mmCIF file of C-alpha atoms in Angstrom:
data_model
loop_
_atom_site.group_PDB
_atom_site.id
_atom_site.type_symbol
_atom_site.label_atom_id
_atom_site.label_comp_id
_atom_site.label_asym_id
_atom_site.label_seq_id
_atom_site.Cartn_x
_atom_site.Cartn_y
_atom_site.Cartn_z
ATOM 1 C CA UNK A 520 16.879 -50.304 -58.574
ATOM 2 C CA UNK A 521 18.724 -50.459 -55.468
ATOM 3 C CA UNK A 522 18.328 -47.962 -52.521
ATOM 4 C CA UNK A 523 21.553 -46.417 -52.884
ATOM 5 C CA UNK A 524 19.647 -45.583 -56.694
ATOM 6 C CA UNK A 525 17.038 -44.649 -55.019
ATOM 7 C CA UNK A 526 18.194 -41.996 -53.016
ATOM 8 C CA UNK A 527 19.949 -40.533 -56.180
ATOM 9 C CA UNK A 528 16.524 -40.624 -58.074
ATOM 10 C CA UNK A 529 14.773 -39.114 -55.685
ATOM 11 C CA UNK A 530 17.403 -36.468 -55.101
ATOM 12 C CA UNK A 531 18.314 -37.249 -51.540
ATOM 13 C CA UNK A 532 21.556 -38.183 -52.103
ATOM 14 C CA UNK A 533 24.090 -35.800 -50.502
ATOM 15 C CA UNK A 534 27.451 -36.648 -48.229
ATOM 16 C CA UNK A 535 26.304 -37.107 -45.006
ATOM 17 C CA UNK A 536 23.506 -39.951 -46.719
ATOM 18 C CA UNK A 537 26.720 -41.561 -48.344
ATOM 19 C CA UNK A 538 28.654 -41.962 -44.958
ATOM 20 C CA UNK A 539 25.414 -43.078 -42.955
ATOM 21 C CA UNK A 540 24.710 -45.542 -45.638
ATOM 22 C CA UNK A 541 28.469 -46.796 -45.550
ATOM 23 C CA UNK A 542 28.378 -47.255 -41.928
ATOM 24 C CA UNK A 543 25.512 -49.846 -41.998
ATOM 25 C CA UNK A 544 26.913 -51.171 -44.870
ATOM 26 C CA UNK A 545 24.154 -49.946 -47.702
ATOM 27 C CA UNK A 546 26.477 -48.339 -49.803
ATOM 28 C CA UNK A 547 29.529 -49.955 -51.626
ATOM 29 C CA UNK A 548 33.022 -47.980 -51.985
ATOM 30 C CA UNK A 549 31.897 -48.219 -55.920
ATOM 31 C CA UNK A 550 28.872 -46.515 -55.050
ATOM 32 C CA UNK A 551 30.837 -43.860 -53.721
ATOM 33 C CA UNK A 552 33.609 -43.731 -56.708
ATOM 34 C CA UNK A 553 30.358 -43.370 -59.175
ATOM 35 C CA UNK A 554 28.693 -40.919 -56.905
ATOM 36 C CA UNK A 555 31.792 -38.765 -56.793
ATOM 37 C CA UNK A 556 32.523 -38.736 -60.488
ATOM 38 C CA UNK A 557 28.700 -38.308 -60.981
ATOM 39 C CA UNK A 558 29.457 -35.042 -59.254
ATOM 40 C CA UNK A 559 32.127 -34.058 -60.981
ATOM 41 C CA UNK A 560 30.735 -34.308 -64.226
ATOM 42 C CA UNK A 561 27.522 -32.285 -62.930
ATOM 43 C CA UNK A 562 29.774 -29.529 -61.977
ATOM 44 C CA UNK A 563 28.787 -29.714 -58.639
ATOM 45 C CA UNK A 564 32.165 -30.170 -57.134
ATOM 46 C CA UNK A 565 33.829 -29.687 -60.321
ATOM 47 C CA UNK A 566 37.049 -27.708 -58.093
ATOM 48 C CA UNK A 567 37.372 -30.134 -55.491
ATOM 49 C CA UNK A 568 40.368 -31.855 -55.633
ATOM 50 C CA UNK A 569 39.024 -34.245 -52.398
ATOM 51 C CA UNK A 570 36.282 -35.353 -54.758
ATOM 52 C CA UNK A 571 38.576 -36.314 -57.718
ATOM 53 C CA UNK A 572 40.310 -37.875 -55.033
ATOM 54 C CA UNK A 573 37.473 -39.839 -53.683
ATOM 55 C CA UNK A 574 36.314 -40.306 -57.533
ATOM 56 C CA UNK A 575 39.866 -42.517 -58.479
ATOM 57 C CA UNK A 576 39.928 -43.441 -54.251
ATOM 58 C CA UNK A 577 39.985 -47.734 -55.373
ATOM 59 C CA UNK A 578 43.741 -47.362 -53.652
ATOM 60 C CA UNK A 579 42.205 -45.713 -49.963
ATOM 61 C CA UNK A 580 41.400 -47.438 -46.724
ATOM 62 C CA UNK A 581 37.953 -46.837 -45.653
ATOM 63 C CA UNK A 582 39.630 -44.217 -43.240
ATOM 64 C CA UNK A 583 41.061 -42.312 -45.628
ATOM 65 C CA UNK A 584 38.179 -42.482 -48.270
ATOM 66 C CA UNK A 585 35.629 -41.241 -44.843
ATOM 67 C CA UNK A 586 38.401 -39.062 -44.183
ATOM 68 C CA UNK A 587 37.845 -36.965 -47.540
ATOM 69 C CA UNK A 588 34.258 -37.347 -47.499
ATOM 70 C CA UNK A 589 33.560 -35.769 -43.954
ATOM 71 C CA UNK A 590 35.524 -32.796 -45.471
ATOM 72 C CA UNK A 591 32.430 -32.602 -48.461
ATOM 73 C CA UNK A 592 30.066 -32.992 -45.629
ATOM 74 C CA UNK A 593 28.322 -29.079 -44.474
ATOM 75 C CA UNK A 594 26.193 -30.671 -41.656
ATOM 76 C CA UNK A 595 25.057 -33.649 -40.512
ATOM 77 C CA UNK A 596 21.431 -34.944 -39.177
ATOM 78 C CA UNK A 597 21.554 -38.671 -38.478
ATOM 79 C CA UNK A 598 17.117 -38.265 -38.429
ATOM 80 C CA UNK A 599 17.198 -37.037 -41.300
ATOM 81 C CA UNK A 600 20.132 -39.414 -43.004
ATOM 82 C CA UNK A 601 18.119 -42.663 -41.512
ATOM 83 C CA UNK A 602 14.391 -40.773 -42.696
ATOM 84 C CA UNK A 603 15.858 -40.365 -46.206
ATOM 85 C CA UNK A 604 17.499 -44.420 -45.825
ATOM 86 C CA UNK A 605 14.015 -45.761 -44.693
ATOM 87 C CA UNK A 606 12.112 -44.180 -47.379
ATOM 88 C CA UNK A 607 14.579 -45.621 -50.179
ATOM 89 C CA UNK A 608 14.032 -48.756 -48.526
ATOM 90 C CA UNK A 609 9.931 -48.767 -48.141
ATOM 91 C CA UNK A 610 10.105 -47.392 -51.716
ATOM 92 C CA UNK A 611 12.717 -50.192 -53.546
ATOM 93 C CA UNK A 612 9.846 -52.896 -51.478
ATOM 94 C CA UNK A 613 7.251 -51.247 -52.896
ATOM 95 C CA UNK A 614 8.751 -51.119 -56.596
ATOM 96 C CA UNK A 615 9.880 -54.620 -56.145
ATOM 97 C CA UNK A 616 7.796 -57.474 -58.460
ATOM 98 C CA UNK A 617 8.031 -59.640 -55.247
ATOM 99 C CA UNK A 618 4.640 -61.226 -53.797
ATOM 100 C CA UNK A 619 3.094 -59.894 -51.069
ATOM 101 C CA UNK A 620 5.060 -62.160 -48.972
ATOM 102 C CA UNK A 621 8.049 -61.366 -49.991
ATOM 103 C CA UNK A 622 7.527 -58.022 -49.388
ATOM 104 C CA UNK A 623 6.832 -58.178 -46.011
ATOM 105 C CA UNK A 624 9.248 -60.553 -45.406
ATOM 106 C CA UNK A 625 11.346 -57.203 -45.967
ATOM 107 C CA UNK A 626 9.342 -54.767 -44.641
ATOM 108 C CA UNK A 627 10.209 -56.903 -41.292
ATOM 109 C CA UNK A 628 13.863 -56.564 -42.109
ATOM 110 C CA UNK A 629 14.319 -53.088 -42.784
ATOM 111 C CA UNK A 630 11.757 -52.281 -39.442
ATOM 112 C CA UNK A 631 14.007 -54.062 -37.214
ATOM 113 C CA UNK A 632 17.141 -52.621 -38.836
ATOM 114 C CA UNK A 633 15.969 -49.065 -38.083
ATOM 115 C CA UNK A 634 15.344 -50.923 -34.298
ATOM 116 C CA UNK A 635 11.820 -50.210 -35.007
ATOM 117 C CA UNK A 636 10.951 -46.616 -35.457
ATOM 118 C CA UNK A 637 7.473 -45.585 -33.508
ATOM 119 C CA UNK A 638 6.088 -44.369 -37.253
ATOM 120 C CA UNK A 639 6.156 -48.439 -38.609
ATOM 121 C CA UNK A 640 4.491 -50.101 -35.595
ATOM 122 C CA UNK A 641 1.819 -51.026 -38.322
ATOM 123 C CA UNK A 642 3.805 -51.719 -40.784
ATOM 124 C CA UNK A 643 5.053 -54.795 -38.059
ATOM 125 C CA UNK A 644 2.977 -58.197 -38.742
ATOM 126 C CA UNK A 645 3.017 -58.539 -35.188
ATOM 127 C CA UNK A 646 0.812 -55.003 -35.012
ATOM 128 C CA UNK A 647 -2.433 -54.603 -33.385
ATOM 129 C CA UNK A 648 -4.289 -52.186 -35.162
ATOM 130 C CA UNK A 649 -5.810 -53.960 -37.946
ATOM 131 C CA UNK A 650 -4.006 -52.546 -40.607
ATOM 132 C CA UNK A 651 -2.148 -54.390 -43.238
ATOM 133 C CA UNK A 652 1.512 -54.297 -43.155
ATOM 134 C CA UNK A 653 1.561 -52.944 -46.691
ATOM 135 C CA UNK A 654 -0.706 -50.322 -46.432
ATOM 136 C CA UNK A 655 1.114 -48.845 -43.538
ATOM 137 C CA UNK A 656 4.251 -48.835 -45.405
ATOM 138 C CA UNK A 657 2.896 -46.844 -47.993
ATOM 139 C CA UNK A 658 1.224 -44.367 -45.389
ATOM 140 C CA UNK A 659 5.007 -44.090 -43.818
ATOM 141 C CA UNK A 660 6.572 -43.567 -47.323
ATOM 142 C CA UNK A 661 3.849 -40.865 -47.610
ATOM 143 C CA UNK A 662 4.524 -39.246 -44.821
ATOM 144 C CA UNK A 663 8.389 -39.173 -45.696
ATOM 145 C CA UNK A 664 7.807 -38.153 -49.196
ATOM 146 C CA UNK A 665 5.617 -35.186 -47.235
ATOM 147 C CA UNK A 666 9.094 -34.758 -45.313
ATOM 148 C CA UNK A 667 10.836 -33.976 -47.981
ATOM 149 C CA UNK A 668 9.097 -32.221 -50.393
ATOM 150 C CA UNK A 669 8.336 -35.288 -52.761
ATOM 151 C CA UNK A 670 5.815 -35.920 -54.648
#
């Protein structure tokens, strides 16, 4: 399951998570098509004409298809867009089947691509305190599943 999948599993999902994602280049324009439809057949934006828009968008630029989206989006909290992002992340490493390795090997990658948030300085094989990087990944996803209500 990917992160994007993730994020919808856990509920996180929302506008402003869809844009951030985009942005970094974590979510596809297909994610966003299926996401909008998704909606749409939830009810949850079942009068929006943007969304049906953004639903059928294959034919917009990027500008155009952000340019819709921003109009879905109430409020925006970049901390809280990159919290949610890191904790589908730390979660898809922890549900992977990789080895150990492996998973570290991407715990490294997704710590430097948040530029190396003060809350995963253990999780950082280069870390002082003794603690495997594992098991300070799953105290941060803890903490962020704390953050949002998740259990």
């Amino acid at each position: 399951m990917s992160p994007f999948k993730m994020l919808i599993g856990l509920g996180l999902m929302c506008w402003s998570t869809i844009v951030f994602g985009f942005r970094r280049g974590w979510v596809k324009r297909n994610d966003i098509f299926d996401y909008a439809v998704t909606q749409l057949v939830n009810g949850v934006h079942a009068d929006s004409e943007d969304v049906a828009i953004i639903a059928c968008g294959e034919y917009l630029s990027d500008d155009e298809l952000l340019g819709l989206i921003s109009k879905q989006i109430e409020s925006t909290d970049d901390v809280s867009d990159s919290d949610k992002w890191r904790l589908a992340f730390l979660s898809w490493i922890e549900a992977s089947g990789d080895s150990d390795e492996d998973k570290i090997n991407r715990l490294q990658e997704v710590y430097a691509d948040f530029d190396y948030p003060e809350d995963m300085t253990s999780c950082s094989v280069y870390s002082q305190d003794g603690i495997p990087p594992l098991l300070a990944m799953s105290q941060v996803v803890e903490v962020l599943r704390e953050r949002f209500s998740l259990r």
